[in-house]
Amino acid sequence: MSDQRLTFKEMCAQFDVTPRTLRYYEYIELLAPEKEGRSRYYTPREVARMTLILRGRKYGFSLEEIRQWLLIYEQEGTQAQAQAFVELADRQLVALAEQKRELEQAIQELEELRAETTKAG
């Protein structure tokens, strides 16, 4: 069994996160490693949760949204979790589309301002 568990250091290395991040995720109860003395060990369940957490962060979900989504799986199962994900994804897609529009507008304005400045100089 011990070969299926990761140490704290191995978990940080596998996911390229800082010890502070890993401790914080534990503090806010996103992760619950097994503890033996002062050592922490991460089971395949915790590794899977960490994968989902980082994926959620990549897509811009808040840690609270991720925490609630993981809780749904524990309390209601896969079907409810899938439905919750679709709802979260729909909301996030709208937010990301708006951010994209704002970024495209800022890029265009900056390019125009740069062009005007180049002409004036």
PDB file of C-alpha atoms in Angstrom:
ATOM      1  CA  MET A   1       0.000   0.000   0.000  1.00  0.00           C
ATOM      2  CA  SER A   2       2.802   2.436   0.808  1.00  0.00           C
ATOM      3  CA  ASP A   3       3.794   2.587  -2.860  1.00  0.00           C
ATOM      4  CA  GLN A   4       0.324   3.957  -3.671  1.00  0.00           C
ATOM      5  CA  ARG A   5       0.742   6.838  -1.255  1.00  0.00           C
ATOM      6  CA  LEU A   6       2.717   9.999  -1.889  1.00  0.00           C
ATOM      7  CA  THR A   7       4.640  11.894   0.753  1.00  0.00           C
ATOM      8  CA  PHE A   8       4.115  15.621   1.209  1.00  0.00           C
ATOM      9  CA  LYS A   9       7.281  16.322  -0.787  1.00  0.00           C
ATOM     10  CA  GLU A  10       6.297  13.913  -3.584  1.00  0.00           C
ATOM     11  CA  MET A  11       2.836  15.502  -3.795  1.00  0.00           C
ATOM     12  CA  CYS A  12       4.371  18.985  -4.172  1.00  0.00           C
ATOM     13  CA  ALA A  13       6.713  17.706  -6.870  1.00  0.00           C
ATOM     14  CA  GLN A  14       4.069  15.743  -8.788  1.00  0.00           C
ATOM     15  CA  PHE A  15       1.718  18.731  -9.007  1.00  0.00           C
ATOM     16  CA  ASP A  16       4.358  21.480  -9.080  1.00  0.00           C
ATOM     17  CA  VAL A  17       2.837  23.304  -6.104  1.00  0.00           C
ATOM     18  CA  THR A  18       4.492  24.920  -3.132  1.00  0.00           C
ATOM     19  CA  PRO A  19       4.321  23.392   0.341  1.00  0.00           C
ATOM     20  CA  ARG A  20       2.301  26.448   1.370  1.00  0.00           C
ATOM     21  CA  THR A  21      -0.324  25.710  -1.304  1.00  0.00           C
ATOM     22  CA  LEU A  22      -0.612  22.081  -0.273  1.00  0.00           C
ATOM     23  CA  ARG A  23      -0.942  23.010   3.418  1.00  0.00           C
ATOM     24  CA  TYR A  24      -3.573  25.628   2.528  1.00  0.00           C
ATOM     25  CA  TYR A  25      -5.645  23.124   0.550  1.00  0.00           C
ATOM     26  CA  GLU A  26      -5.519  20.856   3.576  1.00  0.00           C
ATOM     27  CA  TYR A  27      -6.448  23.740   5.911  1.00  0.00           C
ATOM     28  CA  ILE A  28      -9.563  24.599   3.873  1.00  0.00           C
ATOM     29  CA  GLU A  29     -10.436  20.897   3.739  1.00  0.00           C
ATOM     30  CA  LEU A  30      -9.961  20.339   0.030  1.00  0.00           C
ATOM     31  CA  LEU A  31      -7.472  17.602   0.877  1.00  0.00           C
ATOM     32  CA  ALA A  32      -7.337  15.216   3.827  1.00  0.00           C
ATOM     33  CA  PRO A  33      -4.042  13.319   3.816  1.00  0.00           C
ATOM     34  CA  GLU A  34      -3.428  10.413   6.144  1.00  0.00           C
ATOM     35  CA  LYS A  35      -1.234  11.444   9.049  1.00  0.00           C
ATOM     36  CA  GLU A  36       1.330   9.282  10.759  1.00  0.00           C
ATOM     37  CA  GLY A  37       3.137  11.254  13.418  1.00  0.00           C
ATOM     38  CA  ARG A  38       4.200  14.475  11.742  1.00  0.00           C
ATOM     39  CA  SER A  39       4.211  12.912   8.265  1.00  0.00           C
ATOM     40  CA  ARG A  40       1.423  13.294   5.724  1.00  0.00           C
ATOM     41  CA  TYR A  41       0.611  10.689   3.099  1.00  0.00           C
ATOM     42  CA  TYR A  42      -1.596  11.260   0.090  1.00  0.00           C
ATOM     43  CA  THR A  43      -3.685   8.353  -1.161  1.00  0.00           C
ATOM     44  CA  PRO A  44      -4.881   7.877  -4.744  1.00  0.00           C
ATOM     45  CA  ARG A  45      -8.127   9.601  -3.655  1.00  0.00           C
ATOM     46  CA  GLU A  46      -6.207  12.726  -2.607  1.00  0.00           C
ATOM     47  CA  VAL A  47      -4.143  12.624  -5.802  1.00  0.00           C
ATOM     48  CA  ALA A  48      -7.379  12.501  -7.841  1.00  0.00           C
ATOM     49  CA  ARG A  49      -8.835  15.385  -5.805  1.00  0.00           C
ATOM     50  CA  MET A  50      -5.681  17.440  -6.366  1.00  0.00           C
ATOM     51  CA  THR A  51      -5.942  16.827 -10.114  1.00  0.00           C
ATOM     52  CA  LEU A  52      -9.533  18.108 -10.047  1.00  0.00           C
ATOM     53  CA  ILE A  53      -8.606  21.095  -7.861  1.00  0.00           C
ATOM     54  CA  LEU A  54      -5.855  22.215 -10.206  1.00  0.00           C
ATOM     55  CA  ARG A  55      -8.034  21.663 -13.255  1.00  0.00           C
ATOM     56  CA  GLY A  56     -10.748  23.766 -11.633  1.00  0.00           C
ATOM     57  CA  ARG A  57      -8.257  26.530 -10.843  1.00  0.00           C
ATOM     58  CA  LYS A  58      -7.006  26.461 -14.446  1.00  0.00           C
ATOM     59  CA  TYR A  59     -10.555  27.142 -15.643  1.00  0.00           C
ATOM     60  CA  GLY A  60     -10.994  29.983 -13.170  1.00  0.00           C
ATOM     61  CA  PHE A  61     -13.230  28.355 -10.562  1.00  0.00           C
ATOM     62  CA  SER A  62     -12.884  29.646  -7.023  1.00  0.00           C
ATOM     63  CA  LEU A  63     -11.601  27.335  -4.327  1.00  0.00           C
ATOM     64  CA  GLU A  64     -15.013  27.534  -2.649  1.00  0.00           C
ATOM     65  CA  GLU A  65     -16.744  26.450  -5.859  1.00  0.00           C
ATOM     66  CA  ILE A  66     -14.324  23.548  -6.141  1.00  0.00           C
ATOM     67  CA  ARG A  67     -14.846  22.618  -2.482  1.00  0.00           C
ATOM     68  CA  GLN A  68     -18.630  22.609  -2.905  1.00  0.00           C
ATOM     69  CA  TRP A  69     -18.347  20.561  -6.103  1.00  0.00           C
ATOM     70  CA  LEU A  70     -16.158  17.944  -4.392  1.00  0.00           C
ATOM     71  CA  LEU A  71     -18.631  17.810  -1.491  1.00  0.00           C
ATOM     72  CA  ILE A  72     -21.493  17.050  -3.872  1.00  0.00           C
ATOM     73  CA  TYR A  73     -19.661  13.927  -5.034  1.00  0.00           C
ATOM     74  CA  GLU A  74     -19.190  12.728  -1.444  1.00  0.00           C
ATOM     75  CA  GLN A  75     -22.769  13.463  -0.422  1.00  0.00           C
ATOM     76  CA  GLU A  76     -24.801  12.805  -3.575  1.00  0.00           C
ATOM     77  CA  GLY A  77     -22.605  10.851  -5.994  1.00  0.00           C
ATOM     78  CA  THR A  78     -21.388  11.100  -9.549  1.00  0.00           C
ATOM     79  CA  GLN A  79     -24.658  12.068 -11.256  1.00  0.00           C
ATOM     80  CA  ALA A  80     -25.268  15.064  -8.988  1.00  0.00           C
ATOM     81  CA  GLN A  81     -21.630  16.083  -9.310  1.00  0.00           C
ATOM     82  CA  ALA A  82     -21.830  15.953 -13.106  1.00  0.00           C
ATOM     83  CA  GLN A  83     -24.946  18.142 -13.091  1.00  0.00           C
ATOM     84  CA  ALA A  84     -23.273  20.639 -10.739  1.00  0.00           C
ATOM     85  CA  PHE A  85     -20.232  20.712 -13.004  1.00  0.00           C
ATOM     86  CA  VAL A  86     -22.333  21.516 -16.064  1.00  0.00           C
ATOM     87  CA  GLU A  87     -23.931  24.433 -14.203  1.00  0.00           C
ATOM     88  CA  LEU A  88     -20.548  25.698 -12.982  1.00  0.00           C
ATOM     89  CA  ALA A  89     -19.047  25.307 -16.455  1.00  0.00           C
ATOM     90  CA  ASP A  90     -21.915  27.206 -18.087  1.00  0.00           C
ATOM     91  CA  ARG A  91     -21.434  30.135 -15.695  1.00  0.00           C
ATOM     92  CA  GLN A  92     -17.665  30.107 -16.115  1.00  0.00           C
ATOM     93  CA  LEU A  93     -17.884  29.987 -19.913  1.00  0.00           C
ATOM     94  CA  VAL A  94     -19.964  33.180 -19.868  1.00  0.00           C
ATOM     95  CA  ALA A  95     -17.447  34.869 -17.532  1.00  0.00           C
ATOM     96  CA  LEU A  96     -14.463  33.756 -19.629  1.00  0.00           C
ATOM     97  CA  ALA A  97     -16.117  34.959 -22.848  1.00  0.00           C
ATOM     98  CA  GLU A  98     -16.589  38.391 -21.258  1.00  0.00           C
ATOM     99  CA  GLN A  99     -12.965  38.449 -20.095  1.00  0.00           C
ATOM    100  CA  LYS A 100     -11.867  37.490 -23.616  1.00  0.00           C
ATOM    101  CA  ARG A 101     -13.933  40.306 -25.115  1.00  0.00           C
ATOM    102  CA  GLU A 102     -12.432  42.806 -22.653  1.00  0.00           C
ATOM    103  CA  LEU A 103      -8.895  41.570 -23.366  1.00  0.00           C
ATOM    104  CA  GLU A 104      -9.407  41.785 -27.121  1.00  0.00           C
ATOM    105  CA  GLN A 105     -10.683  45.344 -26.734  1.00  0.00           C
ATOM    106  CA  ALA A 106      -7.719  46.324 -24.536  1.00  0.00           C
ATOM    107  CA  ILE A 107      -5.275  44.782 -27.032  1.00  0.00           C
ATOM    108  CA  GLN A 108      -6.875  46.665 -29.923  1.00  0.00           C
ATOM    109  CA  GLU A 109      -6.821  49.972 -28.029  1.00  0.00           C
ATOM    110  CA  LEU A 110      -3.188  49.481 -27.002  1.00  0.00           C
ATOM    111  CA  GLU A 111      -2.167  48.603 -30.578  1.00  0.00           C
ATOM    112  CA  GLU A 112      -3.925  51.761 -31.848  1.00  0.00           C
ATOM    113  CA  LEU A 113      -2.305  53.928 -29.177  1.00  0.00           C
ATOM    114  CA  ARG A 114       1.116  52.430 -29.962  1.00  0.00           C
ATOM    115  CA  ALA A 115       0.604  53.081 -33.685  1.00  0.00           C
ATOM    116  CA  GLU A 116      -0.406  56.699 -33.031  1.00  0.00           C
ATOM    117  CA  THR A 117       2.592  57.200 -30.762  1.00  0.00           C
ATOM    118  CA  THR A 118       4.934  55.721 -33.376  1.00  0.00           C
ATOM    119  CA  LYS A 119       3.561  58.106 -36.054  1.00  0.00           C
ATOM    120  CA  ALA A 120       3.885  61.124 -33.772  1.00  0.00           C
ATOM    121  CA  GLY A 121       7.489  60.280 -32.873  1.00  0.00           C
TER     122      GLY A 121
END
